[in-house]
mmCIF file of C-alpha atoms in Angstrom:
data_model
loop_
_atom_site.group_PDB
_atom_site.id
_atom_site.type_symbol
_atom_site.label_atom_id
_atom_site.label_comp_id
_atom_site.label_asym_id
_atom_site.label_seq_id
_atom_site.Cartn_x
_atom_site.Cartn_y
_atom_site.Cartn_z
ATOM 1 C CA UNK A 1 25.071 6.227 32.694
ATOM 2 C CA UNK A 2 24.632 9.609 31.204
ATOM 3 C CA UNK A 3 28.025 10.513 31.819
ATOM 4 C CA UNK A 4 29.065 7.261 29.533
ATOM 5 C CA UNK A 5 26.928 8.007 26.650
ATOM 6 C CA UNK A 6 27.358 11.885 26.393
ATOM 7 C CA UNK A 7 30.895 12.792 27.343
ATOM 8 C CA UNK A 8 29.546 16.244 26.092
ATOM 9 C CA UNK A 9 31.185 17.291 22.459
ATOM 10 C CA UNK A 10 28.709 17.948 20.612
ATOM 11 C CA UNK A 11 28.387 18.200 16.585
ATOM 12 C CA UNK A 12 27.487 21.350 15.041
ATOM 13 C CA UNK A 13 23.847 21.243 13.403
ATOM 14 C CA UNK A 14 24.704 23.384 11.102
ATOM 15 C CA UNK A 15 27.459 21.473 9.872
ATOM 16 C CA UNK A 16 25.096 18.203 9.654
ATOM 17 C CA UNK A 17 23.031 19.976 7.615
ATOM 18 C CA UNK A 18 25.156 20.809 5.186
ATOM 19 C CA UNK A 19 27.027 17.518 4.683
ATOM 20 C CA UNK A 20 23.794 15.695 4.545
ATOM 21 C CA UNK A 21 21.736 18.477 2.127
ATOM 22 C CA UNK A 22 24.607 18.673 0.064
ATOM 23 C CA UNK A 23 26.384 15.253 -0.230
ATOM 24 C CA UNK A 24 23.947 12.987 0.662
ATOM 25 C CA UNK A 25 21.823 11.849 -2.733
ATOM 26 C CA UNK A 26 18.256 10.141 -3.495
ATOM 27 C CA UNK A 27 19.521 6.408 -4.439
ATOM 28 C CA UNK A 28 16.193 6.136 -6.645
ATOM 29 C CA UNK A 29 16.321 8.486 -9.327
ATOM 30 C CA UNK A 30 12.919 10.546 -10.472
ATOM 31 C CA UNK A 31 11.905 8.966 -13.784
ATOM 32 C CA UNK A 32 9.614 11.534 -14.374
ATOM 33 C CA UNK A 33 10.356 13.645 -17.500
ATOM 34 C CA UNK A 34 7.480 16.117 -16.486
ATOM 35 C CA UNK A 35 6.099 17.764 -14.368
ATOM 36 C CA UNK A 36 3.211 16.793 -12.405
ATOM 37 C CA UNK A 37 1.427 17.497 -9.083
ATOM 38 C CA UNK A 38 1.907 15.015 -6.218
ATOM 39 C CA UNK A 39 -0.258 12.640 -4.724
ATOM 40 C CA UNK A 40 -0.256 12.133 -1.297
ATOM 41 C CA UNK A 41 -2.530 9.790 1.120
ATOM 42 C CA UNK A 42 -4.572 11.741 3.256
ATOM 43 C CA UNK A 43 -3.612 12.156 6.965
ATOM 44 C CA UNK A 44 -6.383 13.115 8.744
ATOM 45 C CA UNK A 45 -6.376 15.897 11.540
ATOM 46 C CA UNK A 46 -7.265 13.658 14.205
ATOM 47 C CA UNK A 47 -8.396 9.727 14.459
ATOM 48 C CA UNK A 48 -7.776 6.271 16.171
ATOM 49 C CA UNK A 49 -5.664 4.141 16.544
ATOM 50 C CA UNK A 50 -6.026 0.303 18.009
ATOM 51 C CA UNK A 51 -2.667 -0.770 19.243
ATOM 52 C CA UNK A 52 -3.080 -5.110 19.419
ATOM 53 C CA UNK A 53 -0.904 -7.448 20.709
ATOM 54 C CA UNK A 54 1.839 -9.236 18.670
ATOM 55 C CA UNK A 55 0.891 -12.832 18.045
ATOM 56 C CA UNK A 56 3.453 -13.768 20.101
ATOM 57 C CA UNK A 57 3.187 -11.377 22.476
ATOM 58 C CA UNK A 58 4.237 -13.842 25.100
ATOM 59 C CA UNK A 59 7.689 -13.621 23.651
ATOM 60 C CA UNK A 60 8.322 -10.081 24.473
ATOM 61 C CA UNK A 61 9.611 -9.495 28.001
ATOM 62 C CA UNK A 62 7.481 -8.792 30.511
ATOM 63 C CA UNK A 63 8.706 -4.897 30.842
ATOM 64 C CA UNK A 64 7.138 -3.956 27.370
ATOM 65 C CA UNK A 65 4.373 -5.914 27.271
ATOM 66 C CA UNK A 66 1.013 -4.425 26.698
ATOM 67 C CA UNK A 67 -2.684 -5.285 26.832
ATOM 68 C CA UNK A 68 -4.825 -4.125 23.758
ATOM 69 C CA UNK A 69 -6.037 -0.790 23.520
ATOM 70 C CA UNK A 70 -7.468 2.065 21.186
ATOM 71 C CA UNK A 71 -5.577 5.338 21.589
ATOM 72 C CA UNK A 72 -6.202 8.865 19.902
ATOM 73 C CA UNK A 73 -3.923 10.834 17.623
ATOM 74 C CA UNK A 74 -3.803 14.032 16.294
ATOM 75 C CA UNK A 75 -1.464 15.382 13.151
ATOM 76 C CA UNK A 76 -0.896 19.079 11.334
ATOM 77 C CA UNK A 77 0.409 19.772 8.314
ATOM 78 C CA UNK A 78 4.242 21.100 8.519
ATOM 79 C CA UNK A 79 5.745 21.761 5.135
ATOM 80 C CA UNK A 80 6.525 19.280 2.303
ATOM 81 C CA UNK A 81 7.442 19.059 -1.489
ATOM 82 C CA UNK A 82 7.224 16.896 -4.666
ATOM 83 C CA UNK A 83 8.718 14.153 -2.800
ATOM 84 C CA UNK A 84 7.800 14.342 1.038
ATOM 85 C CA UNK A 85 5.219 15.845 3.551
ATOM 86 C CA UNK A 86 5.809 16.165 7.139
ATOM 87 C CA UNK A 87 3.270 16.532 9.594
ATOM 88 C CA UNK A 88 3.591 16.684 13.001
ATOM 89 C CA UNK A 89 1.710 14.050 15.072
ATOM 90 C CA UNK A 90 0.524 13.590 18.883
ATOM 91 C CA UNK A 91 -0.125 11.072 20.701
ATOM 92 C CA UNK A 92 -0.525 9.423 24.285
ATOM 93 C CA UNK A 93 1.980 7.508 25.545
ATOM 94 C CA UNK A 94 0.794 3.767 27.362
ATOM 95 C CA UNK A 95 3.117 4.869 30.546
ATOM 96 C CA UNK A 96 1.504 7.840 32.678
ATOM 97 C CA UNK A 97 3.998 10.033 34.712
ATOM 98 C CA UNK A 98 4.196 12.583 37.223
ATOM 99 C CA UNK A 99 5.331 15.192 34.898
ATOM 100 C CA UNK A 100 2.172 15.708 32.190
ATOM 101 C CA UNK A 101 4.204 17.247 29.409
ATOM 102 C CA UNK A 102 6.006 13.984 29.083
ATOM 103 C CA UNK A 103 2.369 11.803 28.719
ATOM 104 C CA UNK A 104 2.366 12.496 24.937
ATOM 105 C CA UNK A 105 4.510 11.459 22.710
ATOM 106 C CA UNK A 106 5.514 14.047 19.894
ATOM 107 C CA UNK A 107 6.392 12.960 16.690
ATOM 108 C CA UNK A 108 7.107 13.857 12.843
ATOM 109 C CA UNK A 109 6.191 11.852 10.331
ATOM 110 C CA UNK A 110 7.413 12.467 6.923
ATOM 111 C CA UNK A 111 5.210 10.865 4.059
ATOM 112 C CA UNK A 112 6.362 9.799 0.543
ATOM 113 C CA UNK A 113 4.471 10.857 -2.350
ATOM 114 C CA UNK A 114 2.147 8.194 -3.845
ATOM 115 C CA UNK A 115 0.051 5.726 -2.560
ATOM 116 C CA UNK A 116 2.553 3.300 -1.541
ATOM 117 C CA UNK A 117 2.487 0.504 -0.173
ATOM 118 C CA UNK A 118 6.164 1.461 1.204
ATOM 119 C CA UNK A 119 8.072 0.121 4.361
ATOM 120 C CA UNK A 120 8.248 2.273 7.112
ATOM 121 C CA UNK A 121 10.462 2.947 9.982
ATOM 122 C CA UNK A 122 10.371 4.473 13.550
ATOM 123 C CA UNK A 123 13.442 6.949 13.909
ATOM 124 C CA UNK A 124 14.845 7.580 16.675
ATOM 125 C CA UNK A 125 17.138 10.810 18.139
ATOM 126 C CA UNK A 126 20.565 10.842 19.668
ATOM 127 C CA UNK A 127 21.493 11.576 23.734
ATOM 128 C CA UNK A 128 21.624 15.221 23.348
ATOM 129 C CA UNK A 129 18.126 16.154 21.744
ATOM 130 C CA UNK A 130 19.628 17.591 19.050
ATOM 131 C CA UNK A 131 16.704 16.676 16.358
ATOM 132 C CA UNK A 132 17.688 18.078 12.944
ATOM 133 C CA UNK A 133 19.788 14.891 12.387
ATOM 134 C CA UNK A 134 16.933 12.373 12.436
ATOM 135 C CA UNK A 135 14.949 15.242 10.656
ATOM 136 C CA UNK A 136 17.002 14.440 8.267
ATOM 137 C CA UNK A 137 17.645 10.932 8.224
ATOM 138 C CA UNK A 138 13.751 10.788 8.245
ATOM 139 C CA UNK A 139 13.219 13.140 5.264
ATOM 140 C CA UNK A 140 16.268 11.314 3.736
ATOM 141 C CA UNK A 141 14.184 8.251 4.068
ATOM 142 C CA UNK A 142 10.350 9.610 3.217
ATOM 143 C CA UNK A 143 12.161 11.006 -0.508
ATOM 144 C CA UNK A 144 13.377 7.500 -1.267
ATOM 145 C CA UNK A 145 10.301 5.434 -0.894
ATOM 146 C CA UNK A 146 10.175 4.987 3.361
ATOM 147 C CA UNK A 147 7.575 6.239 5.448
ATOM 148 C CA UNK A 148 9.160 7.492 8.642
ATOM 149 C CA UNK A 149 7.854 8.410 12.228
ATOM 150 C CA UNK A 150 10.912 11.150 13.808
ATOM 151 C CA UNK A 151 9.839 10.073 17.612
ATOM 152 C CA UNK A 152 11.022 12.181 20.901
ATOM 153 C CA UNK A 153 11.684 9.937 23.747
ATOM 154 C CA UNK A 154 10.654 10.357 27.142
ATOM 155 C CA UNK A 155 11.473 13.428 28.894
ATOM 156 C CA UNK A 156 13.172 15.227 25.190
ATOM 157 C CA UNK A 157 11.925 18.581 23.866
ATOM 158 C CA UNK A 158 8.378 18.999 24.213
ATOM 159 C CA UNK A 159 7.822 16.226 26.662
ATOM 160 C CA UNK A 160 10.149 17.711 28.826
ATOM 161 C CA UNK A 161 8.842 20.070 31.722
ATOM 162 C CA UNK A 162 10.618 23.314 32.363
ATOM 163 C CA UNK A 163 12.533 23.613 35.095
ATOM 164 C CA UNK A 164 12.711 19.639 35.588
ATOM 165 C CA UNK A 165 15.626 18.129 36.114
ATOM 166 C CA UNK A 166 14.003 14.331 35.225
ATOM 167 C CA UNK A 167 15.873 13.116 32.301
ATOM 168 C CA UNK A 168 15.181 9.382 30.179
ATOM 169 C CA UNK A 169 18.849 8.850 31.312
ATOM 170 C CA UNK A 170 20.223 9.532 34.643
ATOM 171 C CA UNK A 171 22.463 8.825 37.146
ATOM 172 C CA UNK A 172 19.675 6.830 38.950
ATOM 173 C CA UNK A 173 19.894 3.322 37.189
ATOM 174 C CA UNK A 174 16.509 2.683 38.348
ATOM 175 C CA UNK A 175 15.142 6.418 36.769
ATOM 176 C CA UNK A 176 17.038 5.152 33.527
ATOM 177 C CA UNK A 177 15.019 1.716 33.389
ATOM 178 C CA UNK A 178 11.702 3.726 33.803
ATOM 179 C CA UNK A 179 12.642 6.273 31.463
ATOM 180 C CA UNK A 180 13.976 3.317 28.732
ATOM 181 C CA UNK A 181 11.418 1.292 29.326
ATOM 182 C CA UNK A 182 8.776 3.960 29.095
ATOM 183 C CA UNK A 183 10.451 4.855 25.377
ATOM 184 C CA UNK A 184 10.380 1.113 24.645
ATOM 185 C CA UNK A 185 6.412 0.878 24.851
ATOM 186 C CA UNK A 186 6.015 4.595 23.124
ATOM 187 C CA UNK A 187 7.901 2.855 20.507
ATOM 188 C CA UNK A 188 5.224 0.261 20.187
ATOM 189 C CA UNK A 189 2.594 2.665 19.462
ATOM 190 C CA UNK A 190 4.109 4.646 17.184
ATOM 191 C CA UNK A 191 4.807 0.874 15.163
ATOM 192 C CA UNK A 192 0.886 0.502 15.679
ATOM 193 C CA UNK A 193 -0.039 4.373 14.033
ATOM 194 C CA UNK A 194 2.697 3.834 11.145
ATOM 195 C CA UNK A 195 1.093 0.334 10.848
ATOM 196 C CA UNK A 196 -2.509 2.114 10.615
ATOM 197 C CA UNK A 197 -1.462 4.182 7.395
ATOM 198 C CA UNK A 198 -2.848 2.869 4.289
ATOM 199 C CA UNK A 199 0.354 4.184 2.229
ATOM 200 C CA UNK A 200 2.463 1.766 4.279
ATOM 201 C CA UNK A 201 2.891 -2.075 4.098
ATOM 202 C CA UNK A 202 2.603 -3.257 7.768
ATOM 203 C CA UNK A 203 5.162 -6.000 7.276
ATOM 204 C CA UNK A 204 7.669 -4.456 6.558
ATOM 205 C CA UNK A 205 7.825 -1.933 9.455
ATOM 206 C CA UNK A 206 11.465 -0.954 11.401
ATOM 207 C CA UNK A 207 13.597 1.363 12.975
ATOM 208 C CA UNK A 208 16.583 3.081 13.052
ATOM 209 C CA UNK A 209 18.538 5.314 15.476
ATOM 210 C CA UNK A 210 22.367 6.966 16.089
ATOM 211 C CA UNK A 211 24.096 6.601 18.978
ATOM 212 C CA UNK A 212 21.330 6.694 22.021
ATOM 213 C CA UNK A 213 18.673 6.237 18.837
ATOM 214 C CA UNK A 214 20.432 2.972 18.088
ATOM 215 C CA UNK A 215 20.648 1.292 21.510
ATOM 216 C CA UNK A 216 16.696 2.199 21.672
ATOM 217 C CA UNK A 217 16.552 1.207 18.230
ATOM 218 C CA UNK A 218 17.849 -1.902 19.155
ATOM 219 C CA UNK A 219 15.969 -2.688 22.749
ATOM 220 C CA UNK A 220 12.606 -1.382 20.751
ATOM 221 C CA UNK A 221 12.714 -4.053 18.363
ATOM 222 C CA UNK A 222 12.839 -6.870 21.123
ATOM 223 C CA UNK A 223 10.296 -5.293 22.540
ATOM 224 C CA UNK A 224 8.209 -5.060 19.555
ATOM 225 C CA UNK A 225 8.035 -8.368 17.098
ATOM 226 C CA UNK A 226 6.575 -6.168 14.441
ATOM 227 C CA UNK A 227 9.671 -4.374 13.561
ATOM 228 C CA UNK A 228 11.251 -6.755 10.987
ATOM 229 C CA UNK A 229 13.896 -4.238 10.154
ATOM 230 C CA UNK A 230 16.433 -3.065 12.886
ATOM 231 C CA UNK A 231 19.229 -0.306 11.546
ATOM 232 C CA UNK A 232 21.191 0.384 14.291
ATOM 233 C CA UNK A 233 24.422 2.886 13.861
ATOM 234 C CA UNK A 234 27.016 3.352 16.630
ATOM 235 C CA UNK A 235 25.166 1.696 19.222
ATOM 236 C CA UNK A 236 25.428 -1.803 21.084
ATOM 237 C CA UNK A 237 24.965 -3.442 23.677
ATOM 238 C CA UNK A 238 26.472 -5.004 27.495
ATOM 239 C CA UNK A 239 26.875 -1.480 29.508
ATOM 240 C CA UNK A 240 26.471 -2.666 32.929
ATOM 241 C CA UNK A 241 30.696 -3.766 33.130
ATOM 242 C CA UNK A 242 31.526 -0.375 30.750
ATOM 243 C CA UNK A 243 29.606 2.017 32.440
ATOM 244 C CA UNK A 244 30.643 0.706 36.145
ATOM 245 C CA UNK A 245 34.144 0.631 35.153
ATOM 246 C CA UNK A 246 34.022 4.458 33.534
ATOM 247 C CA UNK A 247 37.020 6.654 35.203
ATOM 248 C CA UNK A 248 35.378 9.718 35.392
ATOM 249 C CA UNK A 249 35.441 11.366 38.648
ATOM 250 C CA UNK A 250 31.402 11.463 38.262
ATOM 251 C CA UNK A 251 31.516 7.625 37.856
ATOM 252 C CA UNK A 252 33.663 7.006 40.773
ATOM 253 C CA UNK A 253 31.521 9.663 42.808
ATOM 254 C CA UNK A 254 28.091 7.639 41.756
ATOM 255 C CA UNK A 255 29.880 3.887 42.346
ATOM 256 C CA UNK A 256 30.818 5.236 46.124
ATOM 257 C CA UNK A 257 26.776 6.616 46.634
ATOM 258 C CA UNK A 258 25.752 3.146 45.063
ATOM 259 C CA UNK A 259 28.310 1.071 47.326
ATOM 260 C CA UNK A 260 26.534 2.857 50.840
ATOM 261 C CA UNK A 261 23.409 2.317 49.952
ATOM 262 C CA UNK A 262 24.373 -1.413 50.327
ATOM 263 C CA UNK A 263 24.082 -2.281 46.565
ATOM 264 C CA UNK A 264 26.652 -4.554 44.825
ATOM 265 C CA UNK A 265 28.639 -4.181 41.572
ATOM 266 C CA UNK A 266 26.558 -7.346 40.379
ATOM 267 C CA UNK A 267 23.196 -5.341 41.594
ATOM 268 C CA UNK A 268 24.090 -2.245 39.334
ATOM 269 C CA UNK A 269 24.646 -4.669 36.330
ATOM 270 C CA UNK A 270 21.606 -6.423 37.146
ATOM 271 C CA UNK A 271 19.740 -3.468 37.187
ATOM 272 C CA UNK A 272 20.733 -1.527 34.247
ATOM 273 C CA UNK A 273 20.332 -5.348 31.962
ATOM 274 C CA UNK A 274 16.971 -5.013 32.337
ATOM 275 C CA UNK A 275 17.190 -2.228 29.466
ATOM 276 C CA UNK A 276 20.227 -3.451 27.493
ATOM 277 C CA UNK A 277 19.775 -4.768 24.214
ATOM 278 C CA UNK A 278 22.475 -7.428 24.571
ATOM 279 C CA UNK A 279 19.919 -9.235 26.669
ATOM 280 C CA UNK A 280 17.157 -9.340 24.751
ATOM 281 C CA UNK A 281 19.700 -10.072 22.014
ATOM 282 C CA UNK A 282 18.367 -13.687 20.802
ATOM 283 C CA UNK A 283 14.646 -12.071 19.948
ATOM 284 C CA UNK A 284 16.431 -9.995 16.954
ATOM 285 C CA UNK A 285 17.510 -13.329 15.307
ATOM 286 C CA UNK A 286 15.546 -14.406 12.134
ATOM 287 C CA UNK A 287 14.961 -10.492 11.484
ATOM 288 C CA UNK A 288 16.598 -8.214 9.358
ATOM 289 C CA UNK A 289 19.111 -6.340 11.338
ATOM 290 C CA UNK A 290 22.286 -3.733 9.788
ATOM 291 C CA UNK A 291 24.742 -2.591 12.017
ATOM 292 C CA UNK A 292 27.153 0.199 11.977
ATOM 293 C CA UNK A 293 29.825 0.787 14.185
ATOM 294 C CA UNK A 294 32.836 2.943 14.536
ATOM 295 C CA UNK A 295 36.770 1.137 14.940
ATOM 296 C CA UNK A 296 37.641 3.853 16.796
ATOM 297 C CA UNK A 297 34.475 4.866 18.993
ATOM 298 C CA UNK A 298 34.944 6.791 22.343
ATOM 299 C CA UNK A 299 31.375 7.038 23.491
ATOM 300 C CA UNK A 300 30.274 3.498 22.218
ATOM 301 C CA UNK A 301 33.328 0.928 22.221
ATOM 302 C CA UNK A 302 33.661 -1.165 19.587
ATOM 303 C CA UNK A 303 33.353 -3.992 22.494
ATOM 304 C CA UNK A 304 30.099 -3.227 22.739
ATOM 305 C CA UNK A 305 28.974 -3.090 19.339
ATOM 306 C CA UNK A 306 30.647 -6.252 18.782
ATOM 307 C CA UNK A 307 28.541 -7.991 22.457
ATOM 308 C CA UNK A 308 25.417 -6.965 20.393
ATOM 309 C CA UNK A 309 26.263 -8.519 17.477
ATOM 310 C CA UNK A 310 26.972 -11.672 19.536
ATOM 311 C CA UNK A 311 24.344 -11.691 21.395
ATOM 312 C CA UNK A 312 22.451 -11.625 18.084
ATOM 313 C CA UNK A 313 23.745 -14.760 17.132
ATOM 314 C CA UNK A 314 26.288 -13.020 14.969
ATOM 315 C CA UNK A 315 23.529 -12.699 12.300
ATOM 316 C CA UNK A 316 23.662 -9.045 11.558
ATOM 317 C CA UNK A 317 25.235 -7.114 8.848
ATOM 318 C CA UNK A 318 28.019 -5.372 10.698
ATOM 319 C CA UNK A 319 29.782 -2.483 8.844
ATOM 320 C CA UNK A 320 32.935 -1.159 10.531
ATOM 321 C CA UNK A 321 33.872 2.767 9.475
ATOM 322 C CA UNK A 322 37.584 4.183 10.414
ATOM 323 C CA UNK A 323 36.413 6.799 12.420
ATOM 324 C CA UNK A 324 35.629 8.005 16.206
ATOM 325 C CA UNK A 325 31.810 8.362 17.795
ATOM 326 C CA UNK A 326 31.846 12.311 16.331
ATOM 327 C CA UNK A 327 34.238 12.131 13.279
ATOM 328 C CA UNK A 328 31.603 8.731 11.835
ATOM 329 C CA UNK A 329 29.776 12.157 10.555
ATOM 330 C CA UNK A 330 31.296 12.467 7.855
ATOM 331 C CA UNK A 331 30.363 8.904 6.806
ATOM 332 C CA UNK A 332 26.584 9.656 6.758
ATOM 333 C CA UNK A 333 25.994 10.732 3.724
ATOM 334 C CA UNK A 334 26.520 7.072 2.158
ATOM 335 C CA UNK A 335 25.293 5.731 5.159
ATOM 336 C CA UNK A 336 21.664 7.012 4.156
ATOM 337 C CA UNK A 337 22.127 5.641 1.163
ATOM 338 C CA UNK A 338 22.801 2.381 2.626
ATOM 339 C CA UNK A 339 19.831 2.852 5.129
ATOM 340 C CA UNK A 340 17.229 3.502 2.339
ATOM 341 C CA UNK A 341 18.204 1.062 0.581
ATOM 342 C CA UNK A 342 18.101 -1.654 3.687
ATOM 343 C CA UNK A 343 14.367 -0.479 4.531
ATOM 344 C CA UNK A 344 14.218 -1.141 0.955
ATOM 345 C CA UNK A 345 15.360 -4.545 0.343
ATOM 346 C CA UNK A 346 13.344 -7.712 0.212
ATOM 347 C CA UNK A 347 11.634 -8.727 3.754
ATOM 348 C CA UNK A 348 13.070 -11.350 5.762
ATOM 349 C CA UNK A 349 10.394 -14.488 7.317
ATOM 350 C CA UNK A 350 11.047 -15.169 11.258
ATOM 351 C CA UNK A 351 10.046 -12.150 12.601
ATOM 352 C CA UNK A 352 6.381 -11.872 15.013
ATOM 353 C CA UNK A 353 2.987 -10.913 13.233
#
């Protein structure tokens, strides 16, 4: 599965950071003619949290379900200006591992000026841990009027143990469900701390995501009826038939290993659907959901992108760009526009309380 979703190019940071500092602007204008210090809700240095159950928590499949609980968090101030603050926040995760490091989740959270109450949104990173682009989508976001939680899944960056060679996704299908399904439910909580802000309006939570950040955006949402506002860009859904089909020599070496062991074609599918979006597909409907995908992607084929929209009942906004899984960069800068003004928009009834 890795070998699928990270073919390994790799985009320049640098070069992100320029086209998105530079080209990409606030859509909402400061009105202010002068000047005048900030006001920001306080974030306290450490406090509680109590994660509950959605109202129809029956709904949500079995794999992220959770039983109510109080959990502890702890934040530090970062750096911020007249528009944002970011603050780095801890966590435990609900899923306890072998490796320790990976127990807490690790998070940003950038925080609009004012007292809100704004929408908010869970953002979510790309296959190869390379963070400065939801840094920015984030801080993107948190100057326009969004409160957003940067969260590193399972096994990324902090949470991930020298020397280790456990990764969220693997060439073990089963590693890959534990590692997914682990991000799904670390998702959940960071819904429940955004949701425990007082500048944020807990209905209109969501969460966005590139690439591997949009497949989890995706599969986090059906595993959370909270988040009434699903971006997902240049992800999708229905991997089981595209990853088992892949021509690398990697993918033909892992098909043979998965073929002696006495597993089936139909077994791999089976196993991987457990964290594919597509199949939690119909729980999206009745929310707000935005998709973009790429006419020309090579990591995420517009097949896919299309089975998740379908699966979705064809509700979502789909927005095709003319360009590739690495060349959609250039794209982004209106693309944040388009995202801040989606987390924006009016809510949409349908969606779990």
């Amino acid at each position: 599965m890795s070998q699928v979703l990270c073919p390994g190019k790799r985009v320049h940071a640098a070069a992100i950071l320029a086209a998105f500092f530079v080209c990409a602007p606030d859509s909402r204008a400061d009105e202010r003619g002068e000047k005048s210090v900030p006001q920001f809700a306080d974030v306290a240095a450490e406090g509680k949290v109590a994660f509950k159950p959605a109202a129809d928590e029956s709904n949500v499949p079995k794999l992220f379900q959770l039983q109510p609980r109080e959990f502890e968090y702890k934040s530090q101030y970062a750096h911020g200006g007249a528009r944002f603050r970011m603050y780095r926040v801890t966590f435990p995760s609900p899923v306890t591992t072998e490796i320790e490091e990976n127990n807490t989740i690790h998070a940003e959270y950038f925080q609009p000026v004012g007292p809100g109450p704004y929408p908010a949104s869970v953002v979510l990173h790309i296959l190869g841990g390379d963070f400065v682009l939801s840094e920015t989508v984030a801080s993107h976001l948190a100057r326009n009027g969004v409160a957003a939680l940067f969260v590193k899944l399972p096994y990324y960056g902090p949470r991930r143990r020298q020397g280790s060679s456990r990764r969220m996704i693997s060439e073990n299908p089963h590693d890959t469900v534990a590692g997914m399904t682990q991000g799904v439910v670390d998702i959940r909580f960071a819904a429940a701390w955004l949701a425990s802000r007082s500048e944020v309006d807990p209905e209109r939570l969501g969460i966005t995501g590139i690439s591997l950040g949009g497949i989890m955006s995706a599969l986090g949402a059906s595993g959370e009826p909270r988040l009434r506002n699903v971006a997902v860009f240049l992800g999708g859904g229905n991997f089981g038939e595209l990853i088992w089909a892949n021509e690398t020599r990697q993918a033909e070496e892992f098909r043979k290993r998965w073929l002696a062991a006495g597993e089936t074609r139909e077994s791999f599918k089976d196993v991987v659907g457990q964290v594919d979006p597509a199949t939690y597909g119909k729980l999206l409907t009745g929310r707000r959901v935005l998709m973009i995908a790429a006419k020309n992607d090579e990591v995420i084929p517009p097949a896919c992108a299309t089975a998740l929209w379908e699966a979705i009942d064809r509700e979502p906004e789909l927005v095709w760009i003319d360009a590739g899984h690495y060349t959609a960069i250039k794209y982004l800068p209106q693309e944040l526009v388009r995202l801040d003004r989606f987390f924006n928009g009016k809510p949409k009834g349908g969606a779990g309380k």
